[in-house]
Short mmCIF file of C-alpha atoms and ligand atoms in Angstrom, two decimals:
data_model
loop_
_atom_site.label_atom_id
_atom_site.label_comp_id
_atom_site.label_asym_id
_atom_site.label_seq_id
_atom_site.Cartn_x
_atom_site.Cartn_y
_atom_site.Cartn_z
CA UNK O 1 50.98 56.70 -64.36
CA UNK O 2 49.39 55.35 -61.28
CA UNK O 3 46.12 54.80 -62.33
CA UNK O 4 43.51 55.48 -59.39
CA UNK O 5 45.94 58.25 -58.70
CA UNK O 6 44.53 61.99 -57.85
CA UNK O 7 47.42 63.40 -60.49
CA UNK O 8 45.65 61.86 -63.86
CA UNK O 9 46.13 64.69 -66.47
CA UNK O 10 44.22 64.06 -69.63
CA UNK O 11 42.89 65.50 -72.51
CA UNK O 12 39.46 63.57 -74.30
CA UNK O 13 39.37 64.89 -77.40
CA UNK O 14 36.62 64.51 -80.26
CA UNK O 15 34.09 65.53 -82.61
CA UNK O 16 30.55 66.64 -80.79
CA UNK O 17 28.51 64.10 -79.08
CA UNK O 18 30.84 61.59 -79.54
CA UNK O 19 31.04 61.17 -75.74
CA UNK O 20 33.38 63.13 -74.06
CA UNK O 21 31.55 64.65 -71.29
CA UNK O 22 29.91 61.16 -70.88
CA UNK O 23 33.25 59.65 -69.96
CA UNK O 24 34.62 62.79 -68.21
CA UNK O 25 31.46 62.83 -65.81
CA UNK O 26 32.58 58.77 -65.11
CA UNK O 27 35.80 59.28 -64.48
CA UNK O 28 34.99 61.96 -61.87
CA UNK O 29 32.55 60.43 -60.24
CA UNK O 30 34.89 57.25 -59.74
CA UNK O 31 38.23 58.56 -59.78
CA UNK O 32 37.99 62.61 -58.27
CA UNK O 33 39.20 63.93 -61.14
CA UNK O 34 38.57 67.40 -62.17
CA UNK O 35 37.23 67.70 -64.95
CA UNK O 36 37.07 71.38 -67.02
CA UNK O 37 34.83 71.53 -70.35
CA UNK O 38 35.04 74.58 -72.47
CA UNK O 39 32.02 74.17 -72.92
CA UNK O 40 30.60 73.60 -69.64
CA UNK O 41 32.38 77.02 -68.57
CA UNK O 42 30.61 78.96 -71.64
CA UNK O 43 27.06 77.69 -71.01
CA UNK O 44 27.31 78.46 -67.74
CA UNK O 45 28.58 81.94 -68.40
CA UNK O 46 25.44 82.59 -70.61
CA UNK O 47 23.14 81.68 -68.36
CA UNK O 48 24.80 84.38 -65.77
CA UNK O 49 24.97 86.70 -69.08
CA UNK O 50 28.22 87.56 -68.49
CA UNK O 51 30.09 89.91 -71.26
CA UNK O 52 32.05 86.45 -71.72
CA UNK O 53 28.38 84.59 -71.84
CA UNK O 54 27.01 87.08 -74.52
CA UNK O 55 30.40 87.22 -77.07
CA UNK O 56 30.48 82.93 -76.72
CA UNK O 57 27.11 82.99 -77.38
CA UNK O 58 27.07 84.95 -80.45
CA UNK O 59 29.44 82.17 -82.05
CA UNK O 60 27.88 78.81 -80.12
CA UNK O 61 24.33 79.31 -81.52
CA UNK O 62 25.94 78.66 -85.09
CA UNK O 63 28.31 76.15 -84.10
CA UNK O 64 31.52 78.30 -84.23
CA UNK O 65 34.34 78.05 -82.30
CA UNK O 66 34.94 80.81 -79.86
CA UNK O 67 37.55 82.88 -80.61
CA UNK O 68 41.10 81.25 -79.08
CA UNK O 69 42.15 84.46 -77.25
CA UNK O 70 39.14 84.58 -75.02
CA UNK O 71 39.28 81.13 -75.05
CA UNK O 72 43.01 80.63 -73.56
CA UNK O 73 42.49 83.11 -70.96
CA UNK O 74 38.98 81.33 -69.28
CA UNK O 75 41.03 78.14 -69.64
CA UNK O 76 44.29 78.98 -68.32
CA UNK O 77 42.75 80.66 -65.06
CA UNK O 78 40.62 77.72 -64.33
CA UNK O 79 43.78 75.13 -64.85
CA UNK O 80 45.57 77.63 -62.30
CA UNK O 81 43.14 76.88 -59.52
CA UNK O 82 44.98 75.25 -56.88
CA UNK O 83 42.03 72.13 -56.89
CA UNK O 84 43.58 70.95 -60.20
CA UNK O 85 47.34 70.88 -58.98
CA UNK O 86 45.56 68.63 -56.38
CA UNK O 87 43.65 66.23 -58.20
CA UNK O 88 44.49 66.03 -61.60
CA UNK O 89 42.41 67.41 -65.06
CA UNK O 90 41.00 65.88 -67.60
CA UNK O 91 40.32 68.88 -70.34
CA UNK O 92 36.84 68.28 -72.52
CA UNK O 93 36.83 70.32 -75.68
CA UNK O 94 39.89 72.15 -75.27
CA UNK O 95 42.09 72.28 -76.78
CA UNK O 96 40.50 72.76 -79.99
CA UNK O 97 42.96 74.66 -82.46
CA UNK O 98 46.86 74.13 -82.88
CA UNK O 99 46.93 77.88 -81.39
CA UNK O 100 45.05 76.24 -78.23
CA UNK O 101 47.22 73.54 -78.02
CA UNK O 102 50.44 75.67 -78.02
CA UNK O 103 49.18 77.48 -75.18
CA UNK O 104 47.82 74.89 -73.01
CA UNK O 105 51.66 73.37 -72.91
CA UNK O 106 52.87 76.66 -72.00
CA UNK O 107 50.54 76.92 -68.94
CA UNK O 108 51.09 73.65 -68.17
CA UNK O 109 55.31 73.38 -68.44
CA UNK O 110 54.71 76.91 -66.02
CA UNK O 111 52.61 74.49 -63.39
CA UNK O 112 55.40 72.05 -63.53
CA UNK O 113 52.23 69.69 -64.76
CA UNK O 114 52.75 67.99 -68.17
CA UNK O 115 49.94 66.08 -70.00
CA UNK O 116 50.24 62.58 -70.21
CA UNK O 117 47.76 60.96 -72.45
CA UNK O 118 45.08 62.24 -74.97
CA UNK O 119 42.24 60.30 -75.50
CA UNK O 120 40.94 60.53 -79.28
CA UNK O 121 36.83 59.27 -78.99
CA UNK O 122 35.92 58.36 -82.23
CA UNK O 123 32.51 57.23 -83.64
CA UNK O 124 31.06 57.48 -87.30
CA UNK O 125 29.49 61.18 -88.57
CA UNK O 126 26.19 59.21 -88.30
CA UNK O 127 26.13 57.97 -85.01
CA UNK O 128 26.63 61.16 -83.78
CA UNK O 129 23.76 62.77 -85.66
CA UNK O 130 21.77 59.90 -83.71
CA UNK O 131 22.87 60.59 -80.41
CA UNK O 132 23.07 64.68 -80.27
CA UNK O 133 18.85 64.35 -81.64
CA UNK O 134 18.16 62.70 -78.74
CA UNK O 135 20.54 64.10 -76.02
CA UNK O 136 18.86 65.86 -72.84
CA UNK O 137 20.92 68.37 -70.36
CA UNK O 138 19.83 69.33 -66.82
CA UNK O 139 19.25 72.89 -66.71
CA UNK O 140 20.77 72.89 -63.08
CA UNK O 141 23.76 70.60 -62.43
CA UNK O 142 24.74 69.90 -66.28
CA UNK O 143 23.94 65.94 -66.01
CA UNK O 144 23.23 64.22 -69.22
CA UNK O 145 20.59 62.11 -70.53
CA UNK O 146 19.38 60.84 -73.81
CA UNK O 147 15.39 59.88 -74.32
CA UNK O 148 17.01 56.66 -76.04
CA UNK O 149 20.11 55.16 -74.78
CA UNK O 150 19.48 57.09 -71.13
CA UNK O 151 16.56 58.42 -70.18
CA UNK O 152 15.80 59.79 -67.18
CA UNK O 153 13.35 58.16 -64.57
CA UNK O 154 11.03 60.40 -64.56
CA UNK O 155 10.19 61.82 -68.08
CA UNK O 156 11.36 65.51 -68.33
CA UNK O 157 13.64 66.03 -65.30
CA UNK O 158 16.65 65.23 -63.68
CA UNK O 159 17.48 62.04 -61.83
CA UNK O 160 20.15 64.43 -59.49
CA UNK O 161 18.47 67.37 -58.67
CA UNK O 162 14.72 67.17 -59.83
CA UNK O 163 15.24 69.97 -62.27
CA UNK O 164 13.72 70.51 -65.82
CA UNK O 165 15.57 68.46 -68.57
CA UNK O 166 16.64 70.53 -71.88
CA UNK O 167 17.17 70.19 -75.42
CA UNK O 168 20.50 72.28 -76.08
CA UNK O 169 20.46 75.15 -78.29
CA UNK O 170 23.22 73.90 -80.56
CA UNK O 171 21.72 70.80 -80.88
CA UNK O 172 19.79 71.49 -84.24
CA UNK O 173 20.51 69.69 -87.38
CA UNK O 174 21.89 72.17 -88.98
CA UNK O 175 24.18 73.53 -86.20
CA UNK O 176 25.37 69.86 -85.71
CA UNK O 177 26.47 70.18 -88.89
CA UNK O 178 28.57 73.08 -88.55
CA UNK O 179 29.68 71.98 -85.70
CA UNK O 180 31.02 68.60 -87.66
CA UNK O 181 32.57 70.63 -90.45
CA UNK O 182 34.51 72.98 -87.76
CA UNK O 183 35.75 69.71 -85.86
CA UNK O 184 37.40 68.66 -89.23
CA UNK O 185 38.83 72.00 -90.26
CA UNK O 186 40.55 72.39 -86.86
CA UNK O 187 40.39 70.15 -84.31
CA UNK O 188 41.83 66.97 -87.01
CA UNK O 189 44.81 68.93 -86.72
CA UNK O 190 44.76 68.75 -82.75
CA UNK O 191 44.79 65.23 -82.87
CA UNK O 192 47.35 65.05 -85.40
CA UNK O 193 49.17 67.18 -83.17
CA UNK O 194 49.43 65.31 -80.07
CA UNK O 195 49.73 61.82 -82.56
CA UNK O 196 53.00 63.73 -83.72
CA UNK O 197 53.85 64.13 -80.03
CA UNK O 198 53.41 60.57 -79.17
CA UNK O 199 50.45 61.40 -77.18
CA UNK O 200 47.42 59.98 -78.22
CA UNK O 201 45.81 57.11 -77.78
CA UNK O 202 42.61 56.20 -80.19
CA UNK O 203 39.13 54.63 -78.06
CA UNK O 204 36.38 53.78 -80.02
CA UNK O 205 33.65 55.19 -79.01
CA UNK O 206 30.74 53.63 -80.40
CA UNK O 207 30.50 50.90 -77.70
CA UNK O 208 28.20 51.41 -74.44
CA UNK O 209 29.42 54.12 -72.19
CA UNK O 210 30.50 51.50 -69.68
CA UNK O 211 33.10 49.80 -72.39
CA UNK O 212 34.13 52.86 -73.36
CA UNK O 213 35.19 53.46 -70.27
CA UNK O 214 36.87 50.57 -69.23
CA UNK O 215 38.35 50.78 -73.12
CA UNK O 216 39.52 54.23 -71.92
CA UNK O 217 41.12 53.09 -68.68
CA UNK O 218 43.04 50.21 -70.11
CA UNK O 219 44.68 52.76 -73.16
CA UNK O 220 45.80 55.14 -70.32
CA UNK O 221 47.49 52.52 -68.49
P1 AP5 T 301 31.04 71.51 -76.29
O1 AP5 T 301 30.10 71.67 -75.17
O2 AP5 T 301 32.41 71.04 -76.02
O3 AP5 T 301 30.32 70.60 -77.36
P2 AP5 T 301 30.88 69.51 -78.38
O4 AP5 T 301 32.34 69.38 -78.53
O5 AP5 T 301 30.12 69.79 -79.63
O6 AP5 T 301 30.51 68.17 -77.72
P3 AP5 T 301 29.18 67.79 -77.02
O7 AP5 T 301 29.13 68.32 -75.64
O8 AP5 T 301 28.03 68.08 -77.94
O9 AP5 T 301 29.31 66.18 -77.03
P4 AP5 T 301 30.13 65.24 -76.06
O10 AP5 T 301 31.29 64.69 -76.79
O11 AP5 T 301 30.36 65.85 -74.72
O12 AP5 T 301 29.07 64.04 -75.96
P5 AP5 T 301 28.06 63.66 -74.77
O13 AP5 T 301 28.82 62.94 -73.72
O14 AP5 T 301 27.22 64.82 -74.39
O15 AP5 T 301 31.16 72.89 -77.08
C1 AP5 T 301 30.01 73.62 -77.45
C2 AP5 T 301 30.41 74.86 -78.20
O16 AP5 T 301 31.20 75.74 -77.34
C3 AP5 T 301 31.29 74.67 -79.43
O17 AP5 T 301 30.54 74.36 -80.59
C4 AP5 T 301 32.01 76.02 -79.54
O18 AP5 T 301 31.14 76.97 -80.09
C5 AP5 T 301 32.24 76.38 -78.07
N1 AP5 T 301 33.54 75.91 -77.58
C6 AP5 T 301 33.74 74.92 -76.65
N2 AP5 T 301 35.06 74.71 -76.45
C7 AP5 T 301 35.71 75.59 -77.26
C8 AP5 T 301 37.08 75.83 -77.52
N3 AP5 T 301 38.06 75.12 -76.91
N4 AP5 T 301 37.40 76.79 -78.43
C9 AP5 T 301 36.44 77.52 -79.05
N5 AP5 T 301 35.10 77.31 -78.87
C10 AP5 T 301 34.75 76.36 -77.98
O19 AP5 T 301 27.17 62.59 -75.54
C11 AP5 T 301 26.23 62.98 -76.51
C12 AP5 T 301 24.94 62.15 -76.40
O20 AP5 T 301 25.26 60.78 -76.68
C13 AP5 T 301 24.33 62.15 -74.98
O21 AP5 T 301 22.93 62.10 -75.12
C14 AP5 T 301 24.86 60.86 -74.34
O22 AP5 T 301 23.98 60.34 -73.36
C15 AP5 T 301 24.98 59.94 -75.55
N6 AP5 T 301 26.11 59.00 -75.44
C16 AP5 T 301 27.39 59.31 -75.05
N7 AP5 T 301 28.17 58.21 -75.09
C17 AP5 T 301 27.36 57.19 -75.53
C18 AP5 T 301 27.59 55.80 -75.78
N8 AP5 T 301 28.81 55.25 -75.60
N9 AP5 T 301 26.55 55.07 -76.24
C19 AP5 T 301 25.32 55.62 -76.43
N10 AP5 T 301 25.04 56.91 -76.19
C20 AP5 T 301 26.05 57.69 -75.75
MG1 MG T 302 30.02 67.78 -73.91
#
């Protein structure tokens, strides 16, 4: 794969906080790649209460998945758009079910665009707990920030854009919990998955952002 290349096509998979839109906002910042979080997408469509925005809701406040048919659908239109032919994808938090998976390779053998590496983060239950208490999101531009390992410059708002930081809404103990149970349940499988397929490639994810990255760039070469 020619690394530097605008044609990188990636999945980072991994339990919650563990990093993955950390690394995915690096890599487009210094590479140009696209980068699509299910996530992302579903926030956003809350905030514009959308009749997508107000079903994901109803399952995101707990820390349930969304269900996959809904899911597929926002996914496979935005992997359509003729940007990510261009430049490449890396896909954060999707897939997240087998039933995901199988239809992400169907929309991608139709675009003639096959994956070529997925990136397993992986960090201890406890670590994650630590990070996702302190985590920060912009309430504008999505950047992320954590009072302890990255806090912004000026306390409360964004380095970007100036705009009011936020605690996320799933971001409760409780919810991370769920959320760390429903990673297990399903997503384990997803990496199993693509481990069957020859696929994946495992980055510990415990280590500063910056050697993750550079950990991240040298299994992917
Ligand atoms: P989603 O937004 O994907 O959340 P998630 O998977 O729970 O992951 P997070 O965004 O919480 O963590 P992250 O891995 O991006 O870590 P981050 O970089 O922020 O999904 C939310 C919900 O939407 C789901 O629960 C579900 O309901 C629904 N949904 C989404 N996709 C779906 C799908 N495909 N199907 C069905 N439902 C779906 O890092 C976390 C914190 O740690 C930050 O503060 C960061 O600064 C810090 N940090 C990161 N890396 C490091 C490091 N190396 N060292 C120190 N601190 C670090
Ligand atoms: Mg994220």
């Amino acid at each position: 794969m020619g690394l530097g290349s605008s044609t990188m096509r990636l999945i980072f998979i991994g339990p919650p906080g563990v990093g993955k839109g950390t690394q995915s906002a690096l890599f487009a910042s210094r590479m140009g790649i696209f980068t699509l979080s299910s996530g992302e997408i579903f926030r956003k469509e809350i905030e514009a209460q959308t009749d997508l925005g107000r079903l994901a809701q109803r399952y995101i406040q707990h820390g349930e998945l969304v269900p996959n048919g809904v899911t597929i659908e926002m996914m496979a239109k935005r992997l359509r758009e003729p940007e990510v032919r261009k430049k490449g994808f890396i896909l954060d938090g999707f897939p997240r079910t087998i039933k995901q998976a199988e239809a992400l390779e169907e929309i991608l053998a139709d675009l003639e665009m096959p994956l070529e590496t997925v990136v397993s983060l992986e960090v201890n239950d406890q670590l994650i707990v630590d990070r996702l208490k302190d985590r920060l999101g912009c309430t504008k531009c999505g950047e992320n920030y954590n009072s302890k390992s990255k806090p912004p410059t000026r306390d409360g708002f964004c380095d970007k854009c100036n705009s009011p930081l936020m605690v996320r809404s799933d971001d409760q103990p409780e919810t991370i919990r769920e959320r760390l149970r429903i990673f297990r349940e399903n997503t384990a499988d997803v990496v199993d998955y693509y481990d069957k397929a020859g696929l994946l490639k495992r980055v510990d994810s415990s280590r500063d952002p910056e050697q993750v990255y550079q950990d991240i760039l040298t299994s992917i070469k």
